[in-house]
Amino acid sequence: MSFDDAYAALTDHQDDTRWAYGTGFSDPLAGVPTDVPGGVDAADLTAYCLMLGDDALIMSHRLQQWVTRAPELEDEMALANIALDLLGQARLLLTRAAQAEGAGRDEDDLAFRRDAADFRHVRLAERADADFAHLVARLLVFVTWRLAVLDGLRGSRDPVLAAIAAKGVKELTYHREYAAQWVVRLGDGTAESHRRMRAAMHAVWPAIGELFRPHPVPDRLAEAGVAVPAAAARAEVDAVLSQVLAAAGLPPPTATDGGATDGGAGRDGAHTAALDEILAEMQGVARATPGGLW
Amino acid sequence: MTGDGERAFTQTLERDQRVEPRDWMPDGYRRTMIRQIAQHAHSEIIGMQPEGEWITRAPTLRRKAILLAKVQDEAGHGLYLYSAAETLGADRGDLTRRLIEGRQKYSSIFNYPTLTFADVGVIGWLVDGAAICNQVPLCRSSFGPYARAMIRICKEESFHQRQGYELLMTMMTGTPAQRETVQDAVNRWWWPSLMMFGPPDADSPNTAQSMAWKIKRHTNDELRQRFVDMTVPQAQALGVTLPDGELAWNAERGHYDFGAPDWAEFKRVLAGDGPMNARRIAHRRRADADGAWVREAAAAHAAKQSRAAGQARAAEGSVPA
């Protein structure tokens, strides 16, 4: 490519490799077998992919809201990168949900033309972050849990889910490292950062129980060798969180972890007002332009 | 000593070679380079805002991913450029102070608002297009770290421009309302884009020195002409009208003739009186203030770690062999 000619610079169309999933111009699922494997209930697979896809989509949205607001440029890059990875996972999972559903919808129908009660993410994903400590507390819990789940999904009988999980595990390993490092830095840093980090962990704790609440869809799919039972990731998540909290010099939060006692669950479409706010922002332009092409 | 250094510096320029950070250079060259690179870095950082506002509202997931990746690239460009400025003895924290205290400038294009999602496409097409015209020659800047940074940045900018143009192309095949939105965005961004090349040559007092130092390779008016010549056929292919009644092909010159931007507006915006100046800086200042306790904590943690490592080394040393 010549840099002496601005025009020539614009015709260099071949260099898409460094981009995260789906920013280029090619079909992201090209070559992946998309038939629903025998013995797997397509409606369950659809519902499960929506759960995991919505988790990533909504968490990514909250991270996107941090762009241009991070404490340092390095974190600006890291948070955008994590948001982009999760968005990429969401797109693959929503596309898989739409394929399994077979009703002619696509990722954008699912993201932009569903109402709040039809979203299936855990409520942890939709919480707003009061400050950077709340963000890294929530991120640590979310990605630690997701990494444990996707690690188990690498052996899924659904080849698409297995491929998405294999890609996601690499990404989430880095995300967990990033979040854990910040929790340790803030827990150890100054008196103020310690106070904030402790308050943030305390605030996020009641949202943890919901992550492991048994649900018939993943439990049925687990029996078919497709999914990970909701409760299965608990031991790993507890171990990692204890380790990080200890390294950060933070006492285990005394708040209840929510568990099974706390009202409805995001997996059944029970959400907070935070989701209405997210959807108003996320879906506004798409819904205001019926028939629009982007 | 200075005499030798000065001779070497002049020779480097004459041979069209690169000046490197440890080479002798005139103070004025150093100051000018720091200012130019810092302003470019600030522009990348402030430039994240007008488009960043649309990430959460992008109407498809693919466009959201493209935009998020682009804004992330801009943060990367900023980081890369601040590092280039640091090779000249500047400090990133100090440059950030200068930005948020209004003591150093950034490209005034980012003081205009982004009103619709079409603005995202038009910024990619016109603003990044103008930036490319400005920056491609800077890949041959006489200051090595800046020239090398520019090669990577231009490559990514050209990718952004292509994506912006492709968004507009798609929108133009959509609804009539979408086509109107694209035309409206073009109307609003065309003149500010032309202003990105700076004042006319006659009013650009620093151009001669910068050309002599080979940190600028073409005059403002040359680059502006290049941009217009490149953009007119793209506008035709897109199906939009550029809002300039004087725009016409001049066969004799082999270039398009075009009207003069409103230079009074340019000066007003540059002086801080644009539609968004106060908000852009206030946003940056708030992010900086909100992040202060985080940076302090990171520094305190790092200091504790290195003290602990030092004590561990000392304890190890005191153990008898």
Coordinates of C-alpha atoms in Angstrom, one line a residue:
Chain A
M1 CA 0.0 0.0 0.0
S2 CA 1.4 3.4 -0.9
F3 CA 1.1 6.3 1.5
D4 CA 1.9 8.9 -1.1
D5 CA -1.5 8.5 -2.6
A6 CA -4.5 8.9 -0.4
Y7 CA -6.7 7.1 -2.9
A8 CA -4.4 4.1 -3.0
A9 CA -4.6 3.9 0.7
L10 CA -8.4 3.6 0.5
T11 CA -8.4 0.6 -1.8
D12 CA -6.5 -1.7 0.6
H13 CA -9.5 -3.9 1.3
Q14 CA -7.8 -7.1 2.4
D15 CA -6.7 -6.3 5.9
D16 CA -9.7 -7.4 8.0
T17 CA -8.0 -10.0 10.2
R18 CA -7.3 -7.9 13.2
W19 CA -10.9 -6.9 13.6
A20 CA -13.1 -8.5 16.2
Y21 CA -15.9 -10.7 15.0
G22 CA -18.2 -9.2 12.5
T23 CA -16.9 -5.7 11.8
G24 CA -16.0 -6.8 8.3
F25 CA -18.1 -7.5 5.3
S26 CA -18.2 -11.3 5.2
D27 CA -20.7 -13.8 6.6
P28 CA -19.6 -14.5 10.2
L29 CA -21.0 -18.0 10.3
A30 CA -19.8 -19.2 6.9
G31 CA -18.8 -22.8 7.0
V32 CA -20.2 -23.7 10.4
P33 CA -22.7 -26.6 10.2
T34 CA -26.0 -25.1 11.5
D35 CA -28.4 -28.0 11.7
V36 CA -29.8 -28.7 15.1
P37 CA -28.2 -32.0 16.3
G38 CA -30.5 -35.0 16.6
G39 CA -32.2 -35.5 19.9
V40 CA -31.9 -31.8 20.8
D41 CA -35.1 -29.8 21.3
A42 CA -34.9 -26.8 19.0
A43 CA -37.1 -24.6 21.2
D44 CA -34.8 -25.3 24.2
L45 CA -31.7 -24.6 22.2
T46 CA -33.3 -21.3 21.0
A47 CA -34.1 -20.3 24.6
Y48 CA -30.7 -21.3 25.9
C49 CA -28.8 -19.3 23.2
L50 CA -31.1 -16.3 23.9
M51 CA -30.1 -16.5 27.6
L52 CA -26.4 -16.6 26.9
G53 CA -26.7 -14.1 24.1
D54 CA -28.7 -11.6 26.1
D55 CA -26.2 -11.9 29.0
A56 CA -23.5 -10.8 26.6
L57 CA -25.5 -8.2 24.8
I58 CA -26.7 -6.4 27.9
M59 CA -23.4 -6.5 29.7
S60 CA -21.7 -5.2 26.6
H61 CA -24.2 -2.3 26.5
R62 CA -23.3 -1.3 30.1
L63 CA -19.6 -1.4 29.1
Q64 CA -20.2 0.7 26.0
Q65 CA -21.6 3.4 28.3
W66 CA -18.1 3.6 29.9
V67 CA -16.4 4.5 26.6
T68 CA -14.9 8.0 26.8
R69 CA -15.3 7.9 30.6
A70 CA -12.5 5.5 31.7
P71 CA -9.9 6.6 34.3
E72 CA -7.0 6.0 31.9
L73 CA -6.5 5.6 28.1
E74 CA -5.4 2.0 28.7
D75 CA -8.7 1.3 30.4
E76 CA -10.6 3.0 27.6
M77 CA -9.0 0.5 25.2
A78 CA -9.5 -2.5 27.5
L79 CA -13.2 -1.8 28.3
A80 CA -14.0 -1.2 24.6
N81 CA -12.2 -4.4 23.8
I82 CA -14.2 -6.4 26.4
A83 CA -17.4 -4.7 25.2
L84 CA -16.5 -5.7 21.6
D85 CA -15.7 -9.3 22.6
L86 CA -19.0 -9.7 24.4
L87 CA -20.9 -8.0 21.6
G88 CA -19.3 -10.5 19.2
Q89 CA -20.4 -13.4 21.5
A90 CA -23.9 -12.0 21.6
R91 CA -24.1 -11.7 17.8
L92 CA -23.1 -15.4 17.3
L93 CA -25.5 -16.6 20.0
L94 CA -28.4 -14.5 18.8
T95 CA -27.8 -15.7 15.3
R96 CA -27.7 -19.3 16.6
A97 CA -31.0 -18.7 18.5
A98 CA -32.6 -17.3 15.4
Q99 CA -31.4 -20.3 13.3
A100 CA -32.6 -22.8 15.9
E101 CA -36.0 -21.0 16.1
G102 CA -36.4 -21.1 12.3
A103 CA -38.9 -18.3 12.2
G104 CA -37.0 -16.1 9.8
R105 CA -35.7 -13.7 12.4
D106 CA -32.1 -12.6 12.6
E107 CA -29.8 -11.1 15.3
D108 CA -31.1 -7.6 14.8
D109 CA -34.8 -8.7 15.1
L110 CA -33.8 -10.3 18.4
A111 CA -31.8 -7.4 19.7
F112 CA -33.9 -4.5 18.6
R113 CA -37.5 -5.8 18.2
R114 CA -38.0 -7.7 21.5
D115 CA -39.6 -6.1 24.6
A116 CA -38.1 -6.2 28.1
A117 CA -40.1 -9.2 29.2
D118 CA -38.7 -11.3 26.3
F119 CA -35.1 -10.7 27.3
R120 CA -33.5 -13.6 29.2
H121 CA -30.3 -12.3 30.7
V122 CA -29.5 -12.5 34.4
R123 CA -30.2 -9.2 36.2
L124 CA -26.5 -8.8 37.1
A125 CA -25.9 -7.8 33.5
E126 CA -28.3 -4.9 33.5
R127 CA -27.2 -3.1 36.6
A128 CA -25.8 0.4 36.2
D129 CA -22.4 1.1 37.7
A130 CA -22.2 3.8 40.3
D131 CA -18.4 4.2 39.9
F132 CA -15.4 2.3 38.5
A133 CA -15.2 0.0 41.6
H134 CA -18.8 -1.1 40.9
L135 CA -17.9 -1.7 37.3
V136 CA -14.9 -3.9 38.0
A137 CA -16.8 -5.8 40.8
R138 CA -19.7 -6.6 38.5
L139 CA -17.3 -7.4 35.6
L140 CA -15.3 -9.8 37.8
V141 CA -18.4 -11.7 38.9
F142 CA -19.9 -11.7 35.4
V143 CA -16.9 -12.9 33.5
T144 CA -15.8 -15.4 36.1
W145 CA -19.2 -17.0 35.9
R146 CA -19.4 -16.8 32.2
L147 CA -15.9 -18.3 31.8
A148 CA -16.9 -21.3 33.9
V149 CA -20.0 -21.8 31.9
L150 CA -18.4 -21.4 28.5
D151 CA -15.5 -23.6 29.5
G152 CA -18.1 -26.4 30.1
L153 CA -19.8 -25.7 26.8
R154 CA -16.7 -26.4 24.7
G155 CA -17.8 -30.0 24.7
S156 CA -21.3 -29.2 23.7
R157 CA -23.0 -31.5 21.3
D158 CA -24.2 -28.4 19.4
P159 CA -21.2 -27.6 17.1
V160 CA -22.1 -23.9 16.9
L161 CA -22.3 -23.6 20.7
A162 CA -19.0 -25.5 21.1
A163 CA -17.3 -23.2 18.6
I164 CA -18.7 -20.0 20.2
A165 CA -17.5 -21.3 23.6
A166 CA -14.0 -22.2 22.4
K167 CA -13.6 -18.6 21.1
G168 CA -15.2 -17.1 24.1
V169 CA -13.1 -18.9 26.7
K170 CA -9.9 -17.2 25.3
E171 CA -11.6 -13.8 25.5
L172 CA -13.1 -14.3 28.9
T173 CA -9.8 -15.5 30.4
Y174 CA -8.3 -12.1 29.5
H175 CA -11.5 -10.3 30.8
R176 CA -11.2 -12.0 34.1
E177 CA -7.6 -11.2 34.4
Y178 CA -8.3 -7.5 33.8
A179 CA -11.2 -7.3 36.3
A180 CA -9.3 -9.3 39.0
Q181 CA -6.3 -7.0 38.7
W182 CA -8.4 -3.9 39.2
V183 CA -10.2 -5.4 42.2
V184 CA -6.8 -6.2 43.8
R185 CA -5.4 -2.7 42.9
L186 CA -8.4 -0.9 44.3
G187 CA -8.8 -3.2 47.4
D188 CA -5.1 -2.7 48.2
G189 CA -4.5 0.9 46.9
T190 CA -5.6 3.8 49.1
A191 CA -8.1 4.0 52.0
E192 CA -10.6 5.6 49.6
S193 CA -10.3 2.9 46.9
H194 CA -10.5 0.2 49.6
R195 CA -13.7 1.7 50.9
R196 CA -15.2 2.0 47.4
M197 CA -14.2 -1.5 46.4
R198 CA -15.6 -3.0 49.5
A199 CA -18.9 -1.1 49.0
A200 CA -19.0 -2.2 45.4
M201 CA -18.5 -5.9 46.2
H202 CA -21.2 -5.6 48.9
A203 CA -23.6 -4.0 46.4
V204 CA -23.0 -6.6 43.7
W205 CA -23.2 -9.6 46.0
P206 CA -27.0 -10.0 46.1
A207 CA -27.1 -10.5 42.3
I208 CA -24.9 -13.6 42.5
G209 CA -27.4 -16.2 43.6
E210 CA -29.5 -15.8 40.5
L211 CA -26.6 -16.9 38.3
F212 CA -26.8 -20.5 39.7
R213 CA -30.6 -20.8 40.1
P214 CA -31.7 -24.1 38.5
H215 CA -33.7 -23.6 35.3
P216 CA -35.5 -26.3 33.3
V217 CA -34.1 -25.2 29.9
P218 CA -30.3 -25.6 30.7
D219 CA -31.1 -28.6 32.9
R220 CA -32.9 -30.4 30.1
L221 CA -30.3 -29.5 27.5
A222 CA -27.5 -30.6 29.9
E223 CA -29.0 -34.1 29.9
A224 CA -28.9 -34.0 26.1
G225 CA -25.2 -33.1 26.3
V226 CA -25.7 -29.5 24.9
A227 CA -25.7 -27.2 27.9
V228 CA -24.2 -26.7 31.4
P229 CA -26.6 -27.0 34.3
A230 CA -27.1 -23.6 35.9
A231 CA -25.8 -24.7 39.3
A232 CA -22.7 -26.4 37.9
A233 CA -20.4 -23.3 37.8
R234 CA -20.9 -22.4 41.4
A235 CA -17.9 -24.1 42.9
E236 CA -15.4 -22.5 40.5
V237 CA -16.9 -19.0 40.8
D238 CA -16.9 -19.2 44.6
A239 CA -13.2 -20.3 44.6
V240 CA -12.1 -17.6 42.2
L241 CA -13.9 -14.8 44.0
S242 CA -12.5 -15.9 47.4
Q243 CA -9.0 -15.9 45.9
V244 CA -9.4 -12.4 44.4
L245 CA -11.0 -11.0 47.5
A246 CA -8.2 -12.4 49.6
A247 CA -5.5 -10.9 47.3
A248 CA -7.3 -7.6 47.4
G249 CA -7.4 -7.6 51.2
L250 CA -11.2 -7.4 51.1
P251 CA -13.4 -9.3 53.6
P252 CA -16.1 -11.6 52.2
P253 CA -19.2 -9.5 51.7
T254 CA -21.8 -10.0 54.4
A255 CA -24.7 -9.3 52.2
T256 CA -26.9 -12.2 51.2
D257 CA -26.1 -13.5 47.7
G258 CA -29.8 -13.4 46.7
G259 CA -30.0 -17.1 46.1
A260 CA -33.4 -18.6 45.4
T261 CA -35.3 -16.2 47.8
D262 CA -35.2 -13.1 45.7
G263 CA -38.4 -12.7 43.6
G264 CA -38.3 -13.6 39.9
A265 CA -35.3 -14.1 37.7
G266 CA -34.0 -12.6 34.5
R267 CA -34.0 -16.0 32.9
D268 CA -37.8 -15.9 33.1
G269 CA -38.1 -12.3 31.9
A270 CA -38.3 -10.6 35.3
H271 CA -36.2 -7.5 35.0
T272 CA -35.6 -4.2 36.8
A273 CA -36.3 -0.6 35.5
A274 CA -32.6 -0.6 34.5
L275 CA -33.5 -2.7 31.5
D276 CA -36.2 -0.3 30.3
E277 CA -33.6 2.4 30.3
I278 CA -31.1 0.2 28.3
L279 CA -33.7 -0.8 25.7
A280 CA -34.9 2.8 25.2
E281 CA -31.3 3.7 24.4
M282 CA -30.4 0.6 22.4
Q283 CA -33.6 0.2 20.3
G284 CA -34.6 3.8 19.8
V285 CA -33.0 4.5 16.4
A286 CA -33.8 1.0 15.0
R287 CA -37.5 1.3 16.0
A288 CA -37.9 4.9 14.8
T289 CA -37.0 3.9 11.3
P290 CA -39.3 1.1 10.1
G291 CA -37.9 -0.4 6.9
G292 CA -34.6 1.3 7.4
L293 CA -31.4 -0.2 5.9
W294 CA -28.2 0.2 7.7
Chain B
M1 CA 28.8 20.8 19.8
T2 CA 25.6 22.6 18.8
G3 CA 27.3 23.4 15.6
D4 CA 27.9 19.8 14.8
G5 CA 24.4 18.9 15.9
E6 CA 22.9 21.6 13.7
R7 CA 24.9 20.5 10.7
A8 CA 23.8 16.9 11.2
F9 CA 20.2 18.0 11.6
T10 CA 20.3 20.1 8.4
Q11 CA 21.9 17.2 6.6
T12 CA 19.3 14.8 7.8
L13 CA 16.6 17.1 6.4
E14 CA 18.4 17.6 3.1
R15 CA 18.8 13.9 2.6
D16 CA 15.1 13.4 3.4
Q17 CA 16.1 11.1 6.3
R18 CA 14.3 10.9 9.7
V19 CA 15.2 12.9 12.8
E20 CA 15.1 10.6 15.8
P21 CA 14.4 11.5 19.5
R22 CA 18.0 11.5 20.7
D23 CA 19.3 13.5 17.7
W24 CA 20.1 17.2 18.2
M25 CA 17.3 19.4 17.0
P26 CA 16.5 23.1 17.3
D27 CA 14.3 24.0 20.2
G28 CA 11.7 25.4 17.9
Y29 CA 11.5 22.1 16.0
R30 CA 11.1 20.2 19.3
R31 CA 8.4 22.6 20.5
T32 CA 6.6 22.6 17.2
M33 CA 6.7 18.8 17.0
I34 CA 5.4 18.3 20.6
R35 CA 2.6 20.8 19.9
Q36 CA 1.7 19.2 16.6
I37 CA 1.7 15.6 18.0
A38 CA -0.1 16.6 21.2
Q39 CA -2.8 18.4 19.2
H40 CA -3.2 15.3 17.0
A41 CA -3.4 13.1 20.1
H42 CA -6.0 15.4 21.7
S43 CA -8.0 15.3 18.5
E44 CA -8.1 11.5 18.6
I45 CA -9.3 11.6 22.2
I46 CA -11.9 14.3 21.9
G47 CA -12.9 12.8 18.5
M48 CA -14.1 9.7 20.4
Q49 CA -17.0 11.7 21.8
P50 CA -19.1 12.7 18.9
E51 CA -19.2 9.1 17.5
G52 CA -19.0 7.5 20.9
E53 CA -22.4 8.9 21.7
W54 CA -23.9 6.6 19.1
I55 CA -22.4 3.3 20.0
T56 CA -25.2 2.4 22.5
R57 CA -27.8 3.6 19.9
A58 CA -26.4 2.0 16.7
P59 CA -29.4 0.4 14.9
T60 CA -27.8 -2.9 14.0
L61 CA -25.4 -5.1 15.9
R62 CA -22.9 -5.1 13.0
R63 CA -22.9 -1.2 12.9
K64 CA -22.5 -1.2 16.7
A65 CA -19.4 -3.5 16.5
I66 CA -17.9 -1.4 13.7
L67 CA -18.4 1.8 15.6
L68 CA -17.1 0.4 18.9
A69 CA -14.0 -0.9 17.1
K70 CA -13.5 2.5 15.5
V71 CA -13.7 4.4 18.7
Q72 CA -11.4 1.9 20.3
D73 CA -8.9 2.6 17.5
E74 CA -9.1 6.3 18.2
A75 CA -8.1 5.7 21.8
G76 CA -5.3 3.6 20.5
H77 CA -4.2 6.4 18.1
G78 CA -4.2 8.8 21.0
L79 CA -2.1 6.5 23.2
Y80 CA 0.3 5.9 20.3
L81 CA 0.7 9.6 19.6
Y82 CA 1.1 10.6 23.3
S83 CA 3.9 8.1 23.3
A84 CA 5.5 9.7 20.3
A85 CA 5.3 13.1 22.1
E86 CA 6.9 11.5 25.1
T87 CA 10.0 10.6 23.1
L88 CA 10.5 14.4 22.8
G89 CA 10.4 14.8 26.6
A90 CA 6.7 15.6 27.0
D91 CA 4.6 14.0 29.7
R92 CA 1.2 12.5 28.9
G93 CA -0.3 13.7 32.2
D94 CA 0.9 17.2 31.6
L95 CA -0.4 17.2 28.0
T96 CA -3.8 16.0 29.3
R97 CA -3.8 18.9 31.8
R98 CA -3.2 21.3 28.9
L99 CA -6.1 19.8 27.0
I100 CA -8.6 20.0 29.8
E101 CA -7.5 23.4 30.9
G102 CA -7.9 24.7 27.3
R103 CA -4.2 25.5 26.9
Q104 CA -3.7 23.2 23.9
K105 CA -6.1 22.8 21.0
Y106 CA -7.6 19.9 19.1
S107 CA -9.2 19.7 15.7
S108 CA -12.2 22.1 15.7
I109 CA -14.2 19.6 13.6
F110 CA -15.2 17.8 16.9
N111 CA -16.9 20.9 18.2
Y112 CA -19.9 20.2 15.9
P113 CA -22.7 18.0 17.1
T114 CA -23.6 14.5 15.8
L115 CA -27.4 14.8 15.4
T116 CA -28.3 11.5 13.7
F117 CA -26.8 8.1 12.9
A118 CA -26.1 9.3 9.4
D119 CA -23.5 11.7 11.0
V120 CA -21.5 8.6 11.9
G121 CA -21.3 7.6 8.3
V122 CA -20.5 11.2 7.1
I123 CA -17.8 11.6 9.8
G124 CA -16.2 8.4 8.4
W125 CA -16.5 9.5 4.8
L126 CA -15.7 13.2 5.0
V127 CA -13.9 13.8 8.3
D128 CA -11.8 10.7 8.2
G129 CA -11.3 11.3 4.4
A130 CA -10.0 14.8 5.1
A131 CA -7.9 13.5 8.0
I132 CA -6.4 10.9 5.5
C133 CA -5.5 13.7 3.0
N134 CA -3.8 15.6 5.8
Q135 CA -2.1 12.6 7.3
V136 CA -0.9 10.6 4.3
P137 CA 1.9 13.1 3.7
L138 CA 2.8 13.0 7.4
C139 CA 3.9 9.4 6.9
R140 CA 7.0 11.2 5.4
S141 CA 7.3 13.7 8.3
S142 CA 10.9 14.4 9.2
F143 CA 10.4 13.3 12.8
G144 CA 10.7 9.5 12.8
P145 CA 8.4 8.4 15.6
Y146 CA 5.6 10.6 14.3
A147 CA 6.0 9.4 10.7
R148 CA 5.9 5.8 11.8
A149 CA 2.8 6.3 14.0
M150 CA 1.2 8.0 11.0
I151 CA 1.6 4.9 8.8
R152 CA -0.4 2.8 11.2
I153 CA -2.9 5.5 11.8
C154 CA -3.5 6.2 8.1
K155 CA -4.1 2.5 7.5
E156 CA -6.8 2.4 10.2
E157 CA -8.3 5.7 9.1
S158 CA -8.7 4.4 5.6
F159 CA -10.5 1.4 7.0
H160 CA -12.8 3.8 8.9
Q161 CA -13.5 5.9 5.9
R162 CA -14.5 2.9 3.8
Q163 CA -16.8 1.7 6.5
G164 CA -18.4 5.2 6.9
Y165 CA -18.9 5.4 3.1
E166 CA -20.4 1.9 3.0
L167 CA -22.9 2.9 5.8
L168 CA -24.0 5.9 3.7
M169 CA -24.3 3.8 0.6
T170 CA -26.5 1.3 2.4
M171 CA -28.7 4.1 4.0
M172 CA -29.1 5.6 0.5
T173 CA -30.8 2.4 -0.6
G174 CA -33.2 2.6 2.4
T175 CA -36.2 4.8 3.0
P176 CA -36.7 8.3 1.6
A177 CA -36.4 9.6 5.1
Q178 CA -33.0 7.9 5.5
R179 CA -31.8 9.5 2.2
E180 CA -32.9 12.9 3.5
T181 CA -31.0 12.2 6.7
V182 CA -27.8 11.4 4.8
Q183 CA -28.1 14.6 2.7
D184 CA -28.8 16.7 5.8
A185 CA -25.7 15.3 7.5
V186 CA -23.6 16.0 4.3
N187 CA -24.9 19.6 4.3
R188 CA -23.8 20.1 7.9
W189 CA -20.4 18.4 7.7
W190 CA -19.1 19.6 4.3
W191 CA -17.9 23.0 5.2
P192 CA -16.4 22.1 8.6
S193 CA -14.5 19.2 6.7
L194 CA -13.0 21.7 4.3
M195 CA -11.9 23.8 7.3
M196 CA -9.9 20.8 8.7
F197 CA -7.1 21.8 6.3
G198 CA -6.6 25.0 8.2
P199 CA -6.7 28.6 7.0
P200 CA -5.9 29.6 3.4
D201 CA -2.1 29.6 2.6
A202 CA -2.0 33.4 2.7
D203 CA -3.2 33.4 6.3
S204 CA -1.1 30.5 7.5
P205 CA 2.1 32.0 8.9
N206 CA 3.7 28.8 10.2
T207 CA 3.5 26.9 6.9
A208 CA 6.8 28.1 5.5
Q209 CA 8.9 27.1 8.6
S210 CA 7.0 23.7 8.8
M211 CA 7.7 23.0 5.1
A212 CA 11.4 23.9 5.6
W213 CA 11.6 21.4 8.5
K214 CA 9.8 18.8 6.4
I215 CA 7.1 18.3 9.1
K216 CA 4.6 19.5 6.6
R217 CA 4.8 18.4 3.0
H218 CA 2.0 20.3 1.3
T219 CA 0.2 23.6 1.9
N220 CA -3.3 23.8 3.4
D221 CA -4.8 24.8 0.0
E222 CA -3.0 22.0 -1.9
L223 CA -4.5 19.4 0.5
R224 CA -7.9 21.0 0.5
Q225 CA -7.9 20.8 -3.3
R226 CA -6.9 17.2 -3.2
F227 CA -9.7 16.4 -0.8
V228 CA -12.3 18.2 -3.0
D229 CA -11.1 16.4 -6.1
M230 CA -11.2 13.1 -4.4
T231 CA -14.6 13.6 -2.8
V232 CA -16.7 15.0 -5.6
P233 CA -16.9 11.7 -7.6
Q234 CA -17.6 9.9 -4.4
A235 CA -20.6 12.2 -3.7
Q236 CA -21.9 11.6 -7.2
A237 CA -21.6 7.8 -6.7
L238 CA -23.4 8.2 -3.4
G239 CA -26.2 10.3 -4.9
V240 CA -25.8 13.3 -2.6
T241 CA -25.3 17.0 -3.4
L242 CA -22.4 18.9 -1.9
P243 CA -23.7 22.2 -0.6
D244 CA -21.6 24.5 -2.7
G245 CA -23.1 26.4 -5.6
E246 CA -19.6 27.3 -6.9
L247 CA -18.4 23.7 -7.2
A248 CA -17.6 23.0 -10.9
W249 CA -14.9 21.1 -12.9
N250 CA -12.3 23.4 -14.2
A251 CA -10.8 21.7 -17.3
E252 CA -8.0 24.2 -17.6
R253 CA -6.7 23.6 -14.1
G254 CA -7.6 19.9 -14.1
H255 CA -9.2 20.4 -10.7
Y256 CA -12.6 21.3 -9.2
D257 CA -13.3 24.9 -8.4
F258 CA -15.1 25.4 -5.1
G259 CA -16.3 28.1 -2.8
A260 CA -14.6 29.5 0.3
P261 CA -15.6 28.2 3.7
D262 CA -16.8 30.7 6.3
W263 CA -13.5 31.6 7.8
A264 CA -15.1 33.8 10.5
E265 CA -16.9 30.7 11.7
F266 CA -13.6 28.8 11.6
K267 CA -12.0 31.4 13.9
R268 CA -14.9 31.5 16.2
V269 CA -14.9 27.7 16.7
L270 CA -11.1 27.6 17.0
A271 CA -11.3 30.3 19.7
G272 CA -13.7 28.1 21.7
D273 CA -17.1 29.4 20.6
G274 CA -18.3 26.4 18.6
P275 CA -21.5 24.6 19.3
M276 CA -19.9 21.8 21.4
N277 CA -16.5 23.2 22.6
A278 CA -17.6 23.6 26.3
R279 CA -19.3 20.2 26.4
R280 CA -16.4 18.3 24.8
I281 CA -13.9 19.7 27.3
A282 CA -16.3 19.4 30.3
H283 CA -16.8 15.7 29.4
R284 CA -13.1 15.1 29.3
R285 CA -12.6 17.0 32.5
R286 CA -15.3 15.0 34.3
A287 CA -13.8 11.7 33.2
D288 CA -10.4 12.9 34.4
A289 CA -11.8 14.0 37.8
D290 CA -13.9 10.8 38.2
G291 CA -10.8 8.7 37.5
A292 CA -8.5 10.5 39.8
W293 CA -9.0 8.2 42.8
V294 CA -8.6 5.1 40.5
R295 CA -5.2 6.4 39.2
E296 CA -4.1 7.3 42.8
A297 CA -5.1 3.8 43.9
A298 CA -3.2 2.2 41.1
A299 CA -0.1 4.2 41.9
A300 CA -0.3 3.4 45.6
H301 CA -0.7 -0.3 44.9
A302 CA 2.3 -0.3 42.5
A303 CA 4.4 1.6 45.1
K304 CA 3.4 -1.0 47.8
Q305 CA 4.3 -3.8 45.4
S306 CA 7.7 -2.5 44.6
R307 CA 8.4 -1.8 48.3
A308 CA 7.4 -5.4 49.1
A309 CA 9.6 -6.7 46.3
G310 CA 12.5 -4.6 47.6
Q311 CA 12.1 -5.9 51.1
A312 CA 11.9 -9.5 49.8
R313 CA 15.2 -8.9 47.9
A314 CA 16.8 -7.4 51.0
A315 CA 15.6 -10.3 53.2
E316 CA 17.0 -12.8 50.7
G317 CA 20.3 -10.9 50.6
S318 CA 20.6 -11.1 54.4
V319 CA 20.2 -14.8 54.6
P320 CA 23.6 -16.4 55.1
A321 CA 24.7 -18.5 52.2

